[in-house]
Short mmCIF file of N, CA and C in Angstrom, two decimals:
data_model
loop_
_atom_site.label_atom_id
_atom_site.label_comp_id
_atom_site.label_asym_id
_atom_site.label_seq_id
_atom_site.Cartn_x
_atom_site.Cartn_y
_atom_site.Cartn_z
N MET A 3 -112.93 44.53 115.93
CA MET A 3 -113.16 44.32 114.50
C MET A 3 -113.71 45.59 113.87
N SER A 4 -113.16 45.99 112.73
CA SER A 4 -113.65 47.22 112.09
C SER A 4 -114.92 46.91 111.30
N LEU A 5 -115.65 47.96 110.98
CA LEU A 5 -116.86 47.81 110.18
C LEU A 5 -116.50 47.16 108.84
N PHE A 6 -115.37 47.57 108.26
CA PHE A 6 -114.98 47.05 106.95
C PHE A 6 -114.78 45.54 107.03
N SER A 7 -114.07 45.07 108.07
CA SER A 7 -113.83 43.61 108.14
C SER A 7 -115.12 42.87 108.44
N PHE A 8 -116.04 43.53 109.17
CA PHE A 8 -117.35 42.90 109.41
C PHE A 8 -118.08 42.69 108.08
N LEU A 9 -118.12 43.74 107.25
CA LEU A 9 -118.84 43.66 105.97
C LEU A 9 -118.15 42.70 105.01
N LEU A 10 -116.79 42.68 105.05
CA LEU A 10 -116.04 41.76 104.20
C LEU A 10 -116.38 40.32 104.57
N GLY A 11 -116.48 40.06 105.87
CA GLY A 11 -116.83 38.72 106.35
C GLY A 11 -118.24 38.33 105.91
N GLU A 12 -119.17 39.30 106.02
CA GLU A 12 -120.55 39.05 105.61
C GLU A 12 -120.59 38.70 104.11
N LYS A 13 -119.80 39.46 103.35
CA LYS A 13 -119.76 39.26 101.89
C LYS A 13 -119.31 37.85 101.58
N LYS A 14 -118.30 37.40 102.27
CA LYS A 14 -117.74 36.07 101.96
C LYS A 14 -118.77 34.99 102.26
N LYS A 15 -119.62 35.22 103.26
CA LYS A 15 -120.63 34.21 103.61
C LYS A 15 -121.69 34.13 102.52
N THR A 16 -122.04 35.29 101.93
CA THR A 16 -123.21 35.32 101.03
C THR A 16 -122.81 35.27 99.56
N ALA A 17 -121.56 35.69 99.27
CA ALA A 17 -121.25 35.92 97.85
C ALA A 17 -120.94 34.63 97.11
N SER A 18 -121.95 33.77 96.91
CA SER A 18 -121.68 32.53 96.14
C SER A 18 -121.41 32.94 94.69
N VAL A 19 -122.24 33.84 94.18
CA VAL A 19 -122.07 34.25 92.77
C VAL A 19 -121.61 35.72 92.78
N ALA A 20 -120.57 36.03 91.93
CA ALA A 20 -120.04 37.41 91.90
C ALA A 20 -121.09 38.33 91.28
N LYS A 21 -121.94 38.89 92.14
CA LYS A 21 -122.96 39.81 91.62
C LYS A 21 -122.59 41.20 92.12
N GLU A 22 -123.14 42.20 91.40
CA GLU A 22 -122.88 43.56 91.88
C GLU A 22 -123.97 43.90 92.91
N ARG A 23 -123.57 44.32 94.09
CA ARG A 23 -124.53 44.63 95.15
C ARG A 23 -124.18 45.98 95.75
N LEU A 24 -125.22 46.67 96.19
CA LEU A 24 -125.02 47.93 96.90
C LEU A 24 -125.81 47.82 98.21
N GLN A 25 -125.14 48.16 99.29
CA GLN A 25 -125.79 48.08 100.61
C GLN A 25 -125.71 49.48 101.23
N ILE A 26 -126.86 50.01 101.62
CA ILE A 26 -126.90 51.32 102.27
C ILE A 26 -127.38 51.11 103.70
N ILE A 27 -126.61 51.59 104.63
CA ILE A 27 -126.97 51.41 106.04
C ILE A 27 -127.07 52.80 106.66
N LEU A 28 -128.20 53.06 107.30
CA LEU A 28 -128.37 54.33 108.01
C LEU A 28 -128.55 54.00 109.48
N ALA A 29 -127.59 54.45 110.30
CA ALA A 29 -127.70 54.20 111.74
C ALA A 29 -127.95 55.53 112.42
N HIS A 30 -129.09 55.65 113.09
CA HIS A 30 -129.44 56.92 113.73
C HIS A 30 -129.46 56.71 115.24
N GLU A 31 -128.56 57.43 115.90
CA GLU A 31 -128.46 57.36 117.36
C GLU A 31 -129.09 58.62 117.92
N ARG A 32 -130.22 58.43 118.59
CA ARG A 32 -130.88 59.62 119.12
C ARG A 32 -130.23 60.01 120.44
N GLY A 33 -129.78 61.24 120.54
CA GLY A 33 -129.23 61.75 121.80
C GLY A 33 -130.40 62.30 122.60
N GLY A 34 -130.54 61.85 123.85
CA GLY A 34 -131.50 62.45 124.79
C GLY A 34 -132.89 62.63 124.20
N ARG A 35 -133.27 63.91 123.95
CA ARG A 35 -134.70 64.21 123.74
C ARG A 35 -135.10 64.23 122.27
N SER A 36 -134.16 63.85 121.35
CA SER A 36 -134.54 64.00 119.95
C SER A 36 -135.71 63.09 119.61
N LYS A 37 -136.71 63.62 118.97
CA LYS A 37 -137.90 62.83 118.57
C LYS A 37 -137.87 62.60 117.06
N ALA A 38 -136.83 63.15 116.39
CA ALA A 38 -136.80 63.11 114.93
C ALA A 38 -136.90 61.67 114.43
N ASP A 39 -137.81 61.42 113.48
CA ASP A 39 -137.92 60.08 112.91
C ASP A 39 -138.00 60.24 111.39
N TYR A 40 -136.86 60.47 110.79
CA TYR A 40 -136.86 60.78 109.37
C TYR A 40 -136.27 59.64 108.53
N LEU A 41 -135.94 58.52 109.15
CA LEU A 41 -135.31 57.45 108.37
C LEU A 41 -136.19 56.94 107.23
N PRO A 42 -137.48 56.66 107.46
CA PRO A 42 -138.28 56.15 106.33
C PRO A 42 -138.31 57.13 105.15
N ALA A 43 -138.48 58.41 105.44
CA ALA A 43 -138.51 59.40 104.33
C ALA A 43 -137.13 59.48 103.69
N LEU A 44 -136.11 59.46 104.52
CA LEU A 44 -134.73 59.55 104.03
C LEU A 44 -134.43 58.34 103.13
N GLN A 45 -134.94 57.21 103.51
CA GLN A 45 -134.69 55.98 102.74
C GLN A 45 -135.24 56.14 101.32
N ARG A 46 -136.45 56.65 101.19
CA ARG A 46 -137.04 56.82 99.85
C ARG A 46 -136.19 57.75 99.01
N GLU A 47 -135.75 58.84 99.62
CA GLU A 47 -134.95 59.82 98.85
C GLU A 47 -133.60 59.24 98.47
N LEU A 48 -133.00 58.47 99.37
CA LEU A 48 -131.67 57.90 99.07
C LEU A 48 -131.77 56.93 97.89
N ILE A 49 -132.85 56.15 97.85
CA ILE A 49 -133.02 55.20 96.73
C ILE A 49 -133.23 55.99 95.43
N ALA A 50 -133.92 57.11 95.54
CA ALA A 50 -134.13 57.95 94.33
C ALA A 50 -132.78 58.49 93.84
N VAL A 51 -131.93 58.90 94.76
CA VAL A 51 -130.61 59.43 94.37
C VAL A 51 -129.79 58.31 93.72
N ILE A 52 -129.82 57.15 94.35
CA ILE A 52 -129.00 56.04 93.85
C ILE A 52 -129.46 55.60 92.46
N SER A 53 -130.78 55.68 92.23
CA SER A 53 -131.25 55.21 90.91
C SER A 53 -130.84 56.18 89.79
N LYS A 54 -130.26 57.31 90.15
CA LYS A 54 -129.66 58.18 89.11
C LYS A 54 -128.34 57.57 88.65
N TYR A 55 -127.72 56.75 89.49
CA TYR A 55 -126.39 56.21 89.16
C TYR A 55 -126.49 54.80 88.59
N VAL A 56 -127.42 54.03 89.14
CA VAL A 56 -127.56 52.65 88.64
C VAL A 56 -129.04 52.35 88.44
N SER A 57 -129.34 51.53 87.40
CA SER A 57 -130.77 51.23 87.19
C SER A 57 -131.14 50.16 88.22
N ILE A 58 -132.18 50.43 88.98
CA ILE A 58 -132.57 49.55 90.08
C ILE A 58 -133.96 48.96 89.79
N ASN A 59 -134.06 47.65 89.94
CA ASN A 59 -135.36 46.99 89.83
C ASN A 59 -135.96 46.94 91.23
N PRO A 60 -137.12 47.55 91.46
CA PRO A 60 -137.71 47.58 92.81
C PRO A 60 -137.75 46.20 93.48
N ASP A 61 -137.89 45.15 92.67
CA ASP A 61 -137.93 43.80 93.26
C ASP A 61 -136.58 43.38 93.85
N ASP A 62 -135.52 44.08 93.45
CA ASP A 62 -134.18 43.70 93.92
C ASP A 62 -133.76 44.51 95.16
N ILE A 63 -134.74 45.21 95.75
CA ILE A 63 -134.41 46.02 96.94
C ILE A 63 -134.96 45.33 98.18
N LYS A 64 -134.08 45.08 99.16
CA LYS A 64 -134.54 44.52 100.44
C LYS A 64 -134.29 45.57 101.52
N VAL A 65 -135.29 45.83 102.31
CA VAL A 65 -135.17 46.86 103.35
C VAL A 65 -135.38 46.22 104.72
N ASN A 66 -134.53 46.59 105.68
CA ASN A 66 -134.65 46.04 107.03
C ASN A 66 -134.48 47.19 108.03
N LEU A 67 -135.46 47.36 108.94
CA LEU A 67 -135.36 48.44 109.94
C LEU A 67 -135.40 47.81 111.33
N GLU A 68 -134.36 48.13 112.16
CA GLU A 68 -134.33 47.59 113.53
C GLU A 68 -134.17 48.75 114.51
N ARG A 69 -134.83 48.62 115.66
CA ARG A 69 -134.72 49.67 116.70
C ARG A 69 -134.46 49.00 118.04
N GLN A 70 -133.53 49.55 118.81
CA GLN A 70 -133.30 49.07 120.17
C GLN A 70 -132.66 50.20 120.95
N GLU A 71 -133.10 50.40 122.17
CA GLU A 71 -132.61 51.54 122.97
C GLU A 71 -132.72 52.79 122.13
N ASP A 72 -131.66 53.58 122.02
CA ASP A 72 -131.81 54.83 121.25
C ASP A 72 -131.16 54.69 119.87
N LEU A 73 -130.98 53.40 119.45
CA LEU A 73 -130.35 53.18 118.14
C LEU A 73 -131.39 52.64 117.15
N GLU A 74 -131.37 53.19 115.96
CA GLU A 74 -132.29 52.78 114.88
C GLU A 74 -131.42 52.53 113.65
N VAL A 75 -131.51 51.33 113.07
CA VAL A 75 -130.65 51.02 111.91
C VAL A 75 -131.53 50.60 110.74
N LEU A 76 -131.38 51.32 109.65
CA LEU A 76 -132.11 51.02 108.42
C LEU A 76 -131.10 50.46 107.43
N GLU A 77 -131.39 49.25 106.93
CA GLU A 77 -130.46 48.61 106.01
C GLU A 77 -131.18 48.38 104.68
N VAL A 78 -130.60 48.89 103.60
CA VAL A 78 -131.19 48.70 102.26
C VAL A 78 -130.18 47.92 101.42
N LYS A 79 -130.58 46.73 100.96
CA LYS A 79 -129.69 45.91 100.12
C LYS A 79 -130.24 45.90 98.69
N ILE A 80 -129.40 46.25 97.74
CA ILE A 80 -129.84 46.31 96.35
C ILE A 80 -128.94 45.41 95.51
N GLU A 81 -129.58 44.45 94.82
CA GLU A 81 -128.80 43.63 93.89
C GLU A 81 -128.87 44.32 92.54
N LEU A 82 -127.73 44.61 91.96
CA LEU A 82 -127.70 45.40 90.74
C LEU A 82 -127.64 44.49 89.52
N PRO A 83 -128.25 44.96 88.43
CA PRO A 83 -128.25 44.15 87.21
C PRO A 83 -126.82 43.91 86.73
N ASP A 84 -126.60 42.72 86.16
CA ASP A 84 -125.27 42.37 85.66
C ASP A 84 -124.94 43.28 84.48
N PRO A 85 -123.83 44.05 84.51
CA PRO A 85 -123.53 44.99 83.43
C PRO A 85 -123.46 44.29 82.07
N GLY A 86 -123.20 42.95 82.13
CA GLY A 86 -123.05 42.24 80.84
C GLY A 86 -124.39 41.97 80.21
N ARG A 87 -125.49 41.96 81.00
CA ARG A 87 -126.79 41.53 80.45
C ARG A 87 -127.35 42.49 79.43
N MET B 8 -123.01 37.21 114.14
CA MET B 8 -123.44 38.48 114.73
C MET B 8 -124.13 39.32 113.64
N SER B 9 -125.26 39.91 113.97
CA SER B 9 -125.96 40.71 112.95
C SER B 9 -125.33 42.10 112.88
N LEU B 10 -125.61 42.76 111.76
CA LEU B 10 -125.11 44.12 111.59
C LEU B 10 -125.60 45.00 112.73
N PHE B 11 -126.86 44.82 113.12
CA PHE B 11 -127.44 45.66 114.18
C PHE B 11 -126.65 45.48 115.48
N SER B 12 -126.36 44.23 115.85
CA SER B 12 -125.63 44.05 117.13
C SER B 12 -124.20 44.57 117.00
N PHE B 13 -123.63 44.50 115.79
CA PHE B 13 -122.29 45.07 115.59
C PHE B 13 -122.33 46.57 115.87
N LEU B 14 -123.31 47.26 115.25
CA LEU B 14 -123.39 48.73 115.40
C LEU B 14 -123.75 49.11 116.85
N LEU B 15 -124.60 48.30 117.49
CA LEU B 15 -124.97 48.57 118.89
C LEU B 15 -123.73 48.47 119.77
N GLY B 16 -122.90 47.47 119.50
CA GLY B 16 -121.66 47.30 120.27
C GLY B 16 -120.73 48.48 120.05
N GLU B 17 -120.61 48.91 118.78
CA GLU B 17 -119.76 50.06 118.46
C GLU B 17 -120.24 51.29 119.23
N LYS B 18 -121.55 51.44 119.24
CA LYS B 18 -122.15 52.62 119.90
C LYS B 18 -121.78 52.61 121.37
N LYS B 19 -121.88 51.47 122.00
CA LYS B 19 -121.61 51.41 123.45
C LYS B 19 -120.17 51.76 123.74
N LYS B 20 -119.27 51.44 122.82
CA LYS B 20 -117.85 51.76 123.03
C LYS B 20 -117.62 53.27 122.95
N THR B 21 -118.33 53.93 122.03
CA THR B 21 -117.99 55.34 121.76
C THR B 21 -118.94 56.30 122.50
N ALA B 22 -120.14 55.84 122.82
CA ALA B 22 -121.16 56.79 123.26
C ALA B 22 -120.97 57.22 124.72
N SER B 23 -119.91 57.96 124.99
CA SER B 23 -119.74 58.44 126.38
C SER B 23 -120.83 59.47 126.66
N VAL B 24 -121.05 60.37 125.72
CA VAL B 24 -122.07 61.41 125.92
C VAL B 24 -123.21 61.12 124.94
N ALA B 25 -124.49 61.20 125.46
CA ALA B 25 -125.65 60.91 124.61
C ALA B 25 -125.79 62.01 123.57
N LYS B 26 -125.17 61.78 122.40
CA LYS B 26 -125.27 62.77 121.34
C LYS B 26 -126.11 62.17 120.22
N GLU B 27 -126.67 63.05 119.40
CA GLU B 27 -127.39 62.52 118.25
C GLU B 27 -126.38 62.33 117.11
N ARG B 28 -126.34 61.11 116.59
CA ARG B 28 -125.38 60.81 115.52
C ARG B 28 -126.10 60.10 114.39
N LEU B 29 -125.62 60.34 113.19
CA LEU B 29 -126.14 59.64 112.01
C LEU B 29 -124.93 59.05 111.29
N GLN B 30 -125.05 57.77 111.00
CA GLN B 30 -123.95 57.09 110.30
C GLN B 30 -124.53 56.54 108.99
N ILE B 31 -123.88 56.87 107.88
CA ILE B 31 -124.31 56.35 106.58
C ILE B 31 -123.18 55.48 106.04
N ILE B 32 -123.54 54.26 105.71
CA ILE B 32 -122.53 53.33 105.20
C ILE B 32 -122.97 52.88 103.82
N LEU B 33 -122.07 53.01 102.86
CA LEU B 33 -122.36 52.53 101.50
C LEU B 33 -121.36 51.43 101.20
N ALA B 34 -121.85 50.21 101.02
CA ALA B 34 -120.95 49.09 100.69
C ALA B 34 -121.25 48.68 99.26
N HIS B 35 -120.24 48.81 98.40
CA HIS B 35 -120.44 48.49 96.99
C HIS B 35 -119.59 47.26 96.65
N GLU B 36 -120.25 46.20 96.26
CA GLU B 36 -119.60 44.95 95.89
C GLU B 36 -119.65 44.85 94.38
N ARG B 37 -118.48 44.96 93.75
CA ARG B 37 -118.46 44.93 92.29
C ARG B 37 -118.50 43.48 91.83
N GLY B 38 -119.46 43.12 91.04
CA GLY B 38 -119.50 41.77 90.47
C GLY B 38 -118.68 41.79 89.20
N GLY B 39 -117.70 40.87 89.08
CA GLY B 39 -116.99 40.68 87.81
C GLY B 39 -116.47 41.96 87.19
N ARG B 40 -117.06 42.36 86.06
CA ARG B 40 -116.39 43.37 85.20
C ARG B 40 -116.84 44.80 85.50
N SER B 41 -117.68 44.99 86.52
CA SER B 41 -118.20 46.35 86.69
C SER B 41 -117.06 47.32 87.01
N LYS B 42 -117.01 48.39 86.28
CA LYS B 42 -115.96 49.42 86.49
C LYS B 42 -116.57 50.63 87.20
N ALA B 43 -117.90 50.57 87.48
CA ALA B 43 -118.59 51.75 88.01
C ALA B 43 -117.94 52.21 89.31
N ASP B 44 -117.63 53.52 89.41
CA ASP B 44 -117.07 54.06 90.64
C ASP B 44 -117.84 55.34 90.97
N TYR B 45 -119.00 55.16 91.53
CA TYR B 45 -119.86 56.33 91.75
C TYR B 45 -119.98 56.68 93.24
N LEU B 46 -119.26 55.98 94.12
CA LEU B 46 -119.44 56.25 95.54
C LEU B 46 -119.11 57.70 95.93
N PRO B 47 -117.97 58.25 95.46
CA PRO B 47 -117.70 59.64 95.88
C PRO B 47 -118.82 60.61 95.46
N ALA B 48 -119.31 60.48 94.24
CA ALA B 48 -120.39 61.39 93.79
C ALA B 48 -121.66 61.10 94.58
N LEU B 49 -121.91 59.82 94.80
CA LEU B 49 -123.11 59.42 95.56
C LEU B 49 -123.04 59.98 96.97
N GLN B 50 -121.86 59.98 97.54
CA GLN B 50 -121.69 60.47 98.91
C GLN B 50 -122.11 61.94 99.00
N ARG B 51 -121.64 62.74 98.04
CA ARG B 51 -121.99 64.18 98.08
C ARG B 51 -123.51 64.36 98.00
N GLU B 52 -124.14 63.60 97.13
CA GLU B 52 -125.61 63.75 96.96
C GLU B 52 -126.35 63.28 98.20
N LEU B 53 -125.84 62.20 98.83
CA LEU B 53 -126.53 61.68 100.02
C LEU B 53 -126.46 62.71 101.16
N ILE B 54 -125.33 63.37 101.30
CA ILE B 54 -125.21 64.38 102.36
C ILE B 54 -126.14 65.56 102.05
N ALA B 55 -126.27 65.87 100.77
CA ALA B 55 -127.19 66.97 100.39
C ALA B 55 -128.63 66.58 100.75
N VAL B 56 -128.99 65.33 100.50
CA VAL B 56 -130.36 64.89 100.84
C VAL B 56 -130.56 64.95 102.35
N ILE B 57 -129.57 64.45 103.10
CA ILE B 57 -129.70 64.40 104.55
C ILE B 57 -129.81 65.79 105.15
N SER B 58 -129.08 66.75 104.54
CA SER B 58 -129.14 68.09 105.14
C SER B 58 -130.50 68.75 104.91
N LYS B 59 -131.38 68.12 104.14
CA LYS B 59 -132.77 68.61 104.06
C LYS B 59 -133.52 68.22 105.34
N TYR B 60 -133.02 67.19 106.04
CA TYR B 60 -133.74 66.69 107.22
C TYR B 60 -133.13 67.23 108.52
N VAL B 61 -131.80 67.32 108.53
CA VAL B 61 -131.16 67.84 109.74
C VAL B 61 -130.10 68.86 109.34
N SER B 62 -129.92 69.86 110.20
CA SER B 62 -128.90 70.87 109.85
C SER B 62 -127.54 70.26 110.19
N ILE B 63 -126.66 70.27 109.23
CA ILE B 63 -125.36 69.60 109.39
C ILE B 63 -124.24 70.63 109.29
N ASN B 64 -123.33 70.59 110.26
CA ASN B 64 -122.15 71.45 110.22
C ASN B 64 -121.06 70.64 109.51
N PRO B 65 -120.55 71.13 108.37
CA PRO B 65 -119.54 70.36 107.62
C PRO B 65 -118.38 69.86 108.49
N ASP B 66 -118.06 70.61 109.56
CA ASP B 66 -116.96 70.17 110.43
C ASP B 66 -117.33 68.91 111.21
N ASP B 67 -118.62 68.62 111.29
CA ASP B 67 -119.07 67.45 112.08
C ASP B 67 -119.22 66.20 111.22
N ILE B 68 -118.70 66.26 109.98
CA ILE B 68 -118.83 65.11 109.08
C ILE B 68 -117.47 64.42 108.96
N LYS B 69 -117.44 63.12 109.27
CA LYS B 69 -116.19 62.35 109.09
C LYS B 69 -116.45 61.30 108.00
N VAL B 70 -115.58 61.26 107.02
CA VAL B 70 -115.75 60.33 105.89
C VAL B 70 -114.58 59.35 105.87
N ASN B 71 -114.91 58.06 105.65
CA ASN B 71 -113.86 57.04 105.60
C ASN B 71 -114.16 56.12 104.42
N LEU B 72 -113.19 55.97 103.50
CA LEU B 72 -113.39 55.09 102.33
C LEU B 72 -112.33 53.99 102.37
N GLU B 73 -112.82 52.70 102.32
CA GLU B 73 -111.89 51.57 102.32
C GLU B 73 -112.21 50.67 101.14
N ARG B 74 -111.14 50.12 100.50
CA ARG B 74 -111.33 49.21 99.36
C ARG B 74 -110.48 47.98 99.58
N GLN B 75 -111.04 46.80 99.32
CA GLN B 75 -110.26 45.57 99.38
C GLN B 75 -110.96 44.55 98.49
N GLU B 76 -110.20 43.82 97.73
CA GLU B 76 -110.80 42.88 96.77
C GLU B 76 -111.86 43.62 95.96
N ASP B 77 -113.08 43.08 95.87
CA ASP B 77 -114.08 43.80 95.04
C ASP B 77 -115.07 44.52 95.94
N LEU B 78 -114.66 44.77 97.21
CA LEU B 78 -115.56 45.47 98.12
C LEU B 78 -115.03 46.87 98.41
N GLU B 79 -115.93 47.83 98.36
CA GLU B 79 -115.60 49.24 98.62
C GLU B 79 -116.61 49.73 99.65
N VAL B 80 -116.14 50.27 100.77
CA VAL B 80 -117.07 50.71 101.81
C VAL B 80 -116.79 52.18 102.12
N LEU B 81 -117.84 52.96 101.97
CA LEU B 81 -117.77 54.38 102.28
C LEU B 81 -118.58 54.61 103.55
N GLU B 82 -117.94 55.19 104.56
CA GLU B 82 -118.61 55.41 105.84
C GLU B 82 -118.64 56.92 106.12
N VAL B 83 -119.82 57.45 106.36
CA VAL B 83 -119.96 58.88 106.67
C VAL B 83 -120.58 58.97 108.07
N LYS B 84 -119.84 59.61 108.99
CA LYS B 84 -120.35 59.77 110.36
C LYS B 84 -120.67 61.24 110.58
N ILE B 85 -121.87 61.51 111.01
CA ILE B 85 -122.27 62.90 111.22
C ILE B 85 -122.74 63.08 112.66
N GLU B 86 -122.11 64.00 113.37
CA GLU B 86 -122.58 64.32 114.72
C GLU B 86 -123.58 65.46 114.56
N LEU B 87 -124.76 65.25 115.06
CA LEU B 87 -125.83 66.23 114.83
C LEU B 87 -125.91 67.20 116.01
N PRO B 88 -126.31 68.43 115.71
CA PRO B 88 -126.41 69.42 116.77
C PRO B 88 -127.44 68.97 117.81
N ASP B 89 -127.17 69.31 119.08
CA ASP B 89 -128.08 68.96 120.18
C ASP B 89 -129.38 69.74 119.98
N PRO B 90 -130.55 69.05 119.89
CA PRO B 90 -131.80 69.77 119.62
C PRO B 90 -132.09 70.83 120.67
N GLY B 91 -131.47 70.66 121.87
CA GLY B 91 -131.77 71.60 122.97
C GLY B 91 -131.03 72.91 122.78
N ARG B 92 -129.93 72.90 121.98
CA ARG B 92 -129.05 74.09 121.93
C ARG B 92 -129.72 75.28 121.26
#
């Protein structure tokens, strides 16, 4: 299954109401000795960049960080205001 | 299946050599009438932000954009230089 079909499937499960949503996923795979842990700082900057394109209400941002083995996945879900409002 | 277990499974399939990799996924779900198409511009800015944290060789960046129904997914895969090199 491709990533696209995975996300399409997820969308169909949750999308009861046609809302505009933006999902940012950062997956960091540390090779061997890398100690770099920049995802939290990167997350703040990415949200700052995105808010140049769309107006974001901080209450509409959900952040999820998971770590296992050498994989770290940061997921940011943003529900965007209805353009009609 | 959660997104994390999906990405962990993907990693196990591809990770023959323990390399440091960063994957950025932007999934934009357009609700109703939104015509906004900012993913390409957003992608350039996100890579600029990331290169403040890690040195990125443009040849090591793979970009994939898929659109279906009202879902648009931009995937950026970056292989990072080995910290030991």
